[in-house]
mmCIF file of C-alpha atoms and ligand atoms in Angstrom:
data_model
loop_
_atom_site.group_PDB
_atom_site.id
_atom_site.type_symbol
_atom_site.label_atom_id
_atom_site.label_comp_id
_atom_site.label_asym_id
_atom_site.label_seq_id
_atom_site.Cartn_x
_atom_site.Cartn_y
_atom_site.Cartn_z
ATOM 1 C CA MET A 1 0.000 0.000 0.000
ATOM 2 C CA VAL A 2 1.094 3.554 -0.679
ATOM 3 C CA LYS A 3 2.118 6.181 1.835
ATOM 4 C CA ALA A 4 -0.931 8.407 1.834
ATOM 5 C CA LYS A 5 0.262 11.373 3.853
ATOM 6 C CA SER A 6 2.399 13.258 1.314
ATOM 7 C CA LEU A 7 -0.151 12.644 -1.425
ATOM 8 C CA LEU A 8 -2.965 14.021 0.694
ATOM 9 C CA ARG A 9 -0.933 17.086 1.584
ATOM 10 C CA ALA A 10 -0.361 17.789 -2.136
ATOM 11 C CA ALA A 11 -4.037 17.194 -2.937
ATOM 12 C CA ARG A 12 -5.079 19.635 -0.196
ATOM 13 C CA ARG A 13 -2.777 22.272 -1.623
ATOM 14 C CA ALA A 14 -4.268 21.731 -5.102
ATOM 15 C CA GLN A 15 -7.769 21.985 -3.647
ATOM 16 C CA THR A 16 -7.076 25.635 -2.766
ATOM 17 C CA ASN A 17 -6.974 26.317 -6.535
ATOM 18 C CA ALA A 18 -10.389 24.734 -7.194
ATOM 19 C CA HIS A 19 -12.589 26.881 -9.419
ATOM 20 C CA ALA A 20 -16.064 25.920 -8.233
ATOM 21 C CA PRO A 21 -18.263 29.042 -8.304
ATOM 22 C CA TYR A 22 -21.399 27.044 -9.252
ATOM 23 C CA SER A 23 -21.342 24.021 -6.983
ATOM 24 C CA ARG A 24 -19.055 25.421 -4.261
ATOM 25 C CA PHE A 25 -17.840 21.813 -4.070
ATOM 26 C CA ARG A 26 -14.061 22.132 -3.965
ATOM 27 C CA VAL A 27 -11.966 19.106 -4.834
ATOM 28 C CA GLY A 28 -8.227 18.465 -4.967
ATOM 29 C CA ALA A 29 -6.407 15.491 -6.445
ATOM 30 C CA VAL A 30 -2.923 14.171 -7.005
ATOM 31 C CA VAL A 31 -1.480 11.298 -9.002
ATOM 32 C CA GLN A 32 1.696 9.515 -8.002
ATOM 33 C CA THR A 33 3.832 8.127 -10.815
ATOM 34 C CA ALA A 34 5.635 4.783 -10.708
ATOM 35 C CA ARG A 35 8.841 6.713 -10.002
ATOM 36 C CA GLY A 36 7.211 8.655 -7.184
ATOM 37 C CA ARG A 37 6.565 12.030 -8.793
ATOM 38 C CA LEU A 38 3.373 13.891 -7.896
ATOM 39 C CA TYR A 39 1.089 15.808 -10.268
ATOM 40 C CA THR A 40 -1.835 17.731 -8.878
ATOM 41 C CA GLY A 41 -5.199 18.961 -10.108
ATOM 42 C CA CYS A 42 -8.400 20.612 -8.939
ATOM 43 C CA ASN A 43 -11.929 20.814 -10.304
ATOM 44 C CA ILE A 44 -12.462 23.617 -12.797
ATOM 45 C CA GLU A 45 -16.090 24.504 -13.447
ATOM 46 C CA ASN A 46 -17.586 26.233 -16.460
ATOM 47 C CA SER A 47 -20.671 28.423 -16.950
ATOM 48 C CA SER A 48 -21.664 25.784 -19.515
ATOM 49 C CA TYR A 49 -21.830 23.237 -16.701
ATOM 50 C CA GLY A 50 -21.100 20.130 -18.755
ATOM 51 C CA LEU A 51 -17.658 21.451 -19.645
ATOM 52 C CA THR A 52 -16.571 21.220 -16.011
ATOM 53 C CA ILE A 53 -13.585 18.986 -15.372
ATOM 54 C CA CYS A 54 -13.066 17.036 -12.153
ATOM 55 C CA ALA A 55 -9.941 17.278 -10.038
ATOM 56 C CA GLU A 56 -8.941 13.682 -10.797
ATOM 57 C CA ARG A 57 -8.895 14.168 -14.559
ATOM 58 C CA THR A 58 -7.092 17.492 -14.236
ATOM 59 C CA ALA A 59 -4.357 15.785 -12.201
ATOM 60 C CA LEU A 60 -4.054 12.832 -14.548
ATOM 61 C CA PHE A 61 -4.039 14.957 -17.706
ATOM 62 C CA ASN A 62 -1.450 17.206 -16.069
ATOM 63 C CA ALA A 63 0.800 14.157 -15.559
ATOM 64 C CA VAL A 64 0.199 12.638 -18.992
ATOM 65 C CA SER A 65 0.848 15.968 -20.689
ATOM 66 C CA ALA A 66 4.192 16.071 -18.861
ATOM 67 C CA GLY A 67 5.077 12.723 -20.444
ATOM 68 C CA GLU A 68 4.161 10.370 -17.580
ATOM 69 C CA ARG A 69 2.625 7.014 -18.448
ATOM 70 C CA ARG A 70 2.994 4.773 -15.377
ATOM 71 C CA PHE A 71 1.153 5.392 -12.129
ATOM 72 C CA LYS A 72 0.885 4.006 -8.615
ATOM 73 C CA ALA A 73 -1.859 5.946 -6.922
ATOM 74 C CA ILE A 74 -4.392 8.739 -7.111
ATOM 75 C CA ALA A 75 -5.687 10.700 -4.144
ATOM 76 C CA VAL A 76 -8.816 12.827 -3.927
ATOM 77 C CA VAL A 77 -9.842 15.194 -1.164
ATOM 78 C CA ALA A 78 -12.926 17.279 -0.475
ATOM 79 C CA ASP A 79 -14.534 18.845 2.579
ATOM 80 C CA GLU A 80 -17.537 16.573 2.990
ATOM 81 C CA LYS A 81 -18.379 14.352 5.938
ATOM 82 C CA GLY A 82 -18.286 11.311 3.653
ATOM 83 C CA TYR A 83 -15.573 10.349 1.214
ATOM 84 C CA THR A 84 -15.605 11.822 -2.288
ATOM 85 C CA SER A 85 -15.142 8.975 -4.713
ATOM 86 C CA PRO A 86 -14.214 9.537 -8.387
ATOM 87 C CA CYS A 87 -17.284 9.987 -10.620
ATOM 88 C CA GLY A 88 -18.093 7.475 -13.357
ATOM 89 C CA ALA A 89 -16.369 9.457 -16.107
ATOM 90 C CA CYS A 90 -13.207 9.789 -14.030
ATOM 91 C CA ARG A 91 -13.227 6.065 -13.198
ATOM 92 C CA GLN A 92 -13.090 5.239 -16.898
ATOM 93 C CA VAL A 93 -10.317 7.764 -17.546
ATOM 94 C CA ILE A 94 -8.287 6.626 -14.522
ATOM 95 C CA TRP A 95 -8.635 2.994 -15.580
ATOM 96 C CA ASP A 96 -7.562 3.762 -19.156
ATOM 97 C CA LEU A 97 -4.533 5.855 -18.272
ATOM 98 C CA ALA A 98 -3.442 4.526 -14.889
ATOM 99 C CA GLY A 99 -4.919 1.022 -14.525
ATOM 100 C CA ASN A 100 -5.458 -0.701 -11.205
ATOM 101 C CA VAL A 101 -3.927 1.990 -8.979
ATOM 102 C CA ASP A 102 -4.639 2.666 -5.326
ATOM 103 C CA VAL A 103 -7.368 5.275 -4.893
ATOM 104 C CA ILE A 104 -6.908 7.259 -1.709
ATOM 105 C CA MET A 105 -9.817 9.321 -0.442
ATOM 106 C CA SER A 106 -9.894 11.737 2.447
ATOM 107 C CA ASN A 107 -12.933 13.523 3.864
ATOM 108 C CA GLY A 108 -13.284 16.869 5.591
ATOM 109 C CA SER A 109 -12.198 15.400 8.933
ATOM 110 C CA GLY A 110 -9.001 13.943 7.495
ATOM 111 C CA ASP A 111 -10.127 10.307 7.692
ATOM 112 C CA VAL A 112 -8.586 8.145 4.975
ATOM 113 C CA ARG A 113 -9.931 5.268 2.883
ATOM 114 C CA ILE A 114 -7.891 3.378 0.294
ATOM 115 C CA VAL A 115 -9.417 1.148 -2.383
ATOM 116 C CA LYS A 116 -8.203 -0.378 -5.633
ATOM 117 C CA MET A 117 -9.452 0.977 -8.963
ATOM 118 C CA ILE A 118 -10.782 -2.447 -9.982
ATOM 119 C CA ASP A 119 -13.147 -2.305 -7.006
ATOM 120 C CA LEU A 120 -14.507 1.041 -8.232
ATOM 121 C CA LEU A 121 -14.816 -0.135 -11.847
ATOM 122 C CA PRO A 122 -15.452 -3.894 -11.990
ATOM 123 C CA HIS A 123 -15.501 -5.585 -15.416
ATOM 124 C CA PRO A 124 -13.942 -2.535 -17.065
ATOM 125 C CA PHE A 125 -13.637 -1.649 -20.704
ATOM 126 C CA GLY A 126 -10.090 -0.488 -21.448
ATOM 127 C CA PRO A 127 -7.147 -0.265 -23.835
ATOM 128 C CA LYS A 128 -6.740 -4.071 -23.915
ATOM 129 C CA ASN A 129 -10.174 -4.417 -25.495
ATOM 130 C CA LEU A 130 -8.937 -2.433 -28.499
ATOM 131 C CA LYS A 131 -5.569 -4.168 -28.762
ATOM 132 C CA THR A 132 -6.301 -6.065 -31.960
ATOM 133 C CA ARG A 133 -7.391 -2.847 -33.642
ATOM 134 C CA ARG A 134 -4.255 -0.810 -32.904
ATOM 135 C CA ARG A 135 -1.738 -0.435 -35.701
ATOM 136 C CA GLY A 136 1.859 0.658 -35.080
ATOM 137 C CA LYS A 137 3.077 3.281 -32.633
ATOM 138 C CA THR A 138 0.642 6.030 -31.683
HETATM 139 N N1 THU B 201 -15.968 16.688 -8.663
HETATM 140 C C1 THU B 201 -14.640 16.363 -8.684
HETATM 141 O O1 THU B 201 -13.799 17.199 -9.014
HETATM 142 N N2 THU B 201 -14.288 15.111 -8.352
HETATM 143 C C2 THU B 201 -15.138 14.154 -7.874
HETATM 144 O O2 THU B 201 -14.696 13.051 -7.554
HETATM 145 C C3 THU B 201 -16.572 14.450 -7.755
HETATM 146 C C4 THU B 201 -17.018 15.725 -8.357
HETATM 147 C C5 THU B 201 -16.358 18.070 -8.955
HETATM 148 C C6 THU B 201 -17.082 18.317 -10.244
HETATM 149 C C7 THU B 201 -17.849 19.580 -9.915
HETATM 150 O O3 THU B 201 -17.021 20.701 -10.107
HETATM 151 C C8 THU B 201 -18.151 19.470 -8.437
HETATM 152 O O4 THU B 201 -17.207 18.527 -7.930
HETATM 153 C C9 THU B 201 -19.560 19.020 -8.102
HETATM 154 O O5 THU B 201 -19.907 17.895 -8.809
#
């Protein structure tokens, strides 16, 4: 299992940048690469609500756009009493780009819960399902 503390600290820092004027629901996230680097993200809302992006995808896209491809864990923090678990869209994106990583969640009281991605997205559809269709390097 991963060491959650430093990841949660980074996610909390990212949460301060959340742009959530519509929901007021502020979320921070961080992904940890296989080599131990951290990339953060926050939710960024849009006046055209559907264009909002969650903190988890911001963090993951931040890492991928920096050239990272192998991941160990993702952490997500919010201020609620319960844990904030990645939404359905984020589960698919996390599975596709990061695979069966540890998902660390922390609530507003600082309690921590760690689950595996496969438990959040059982029987997933992913890159392997398209393997026979891929041609060459992309
Ligand atoms: N949100 C996240 O950033 N991550 C989650 O895991 C759940 C939801 C954001 C999207 C939106 O800005 C706000 O929280 C309310 O749904």
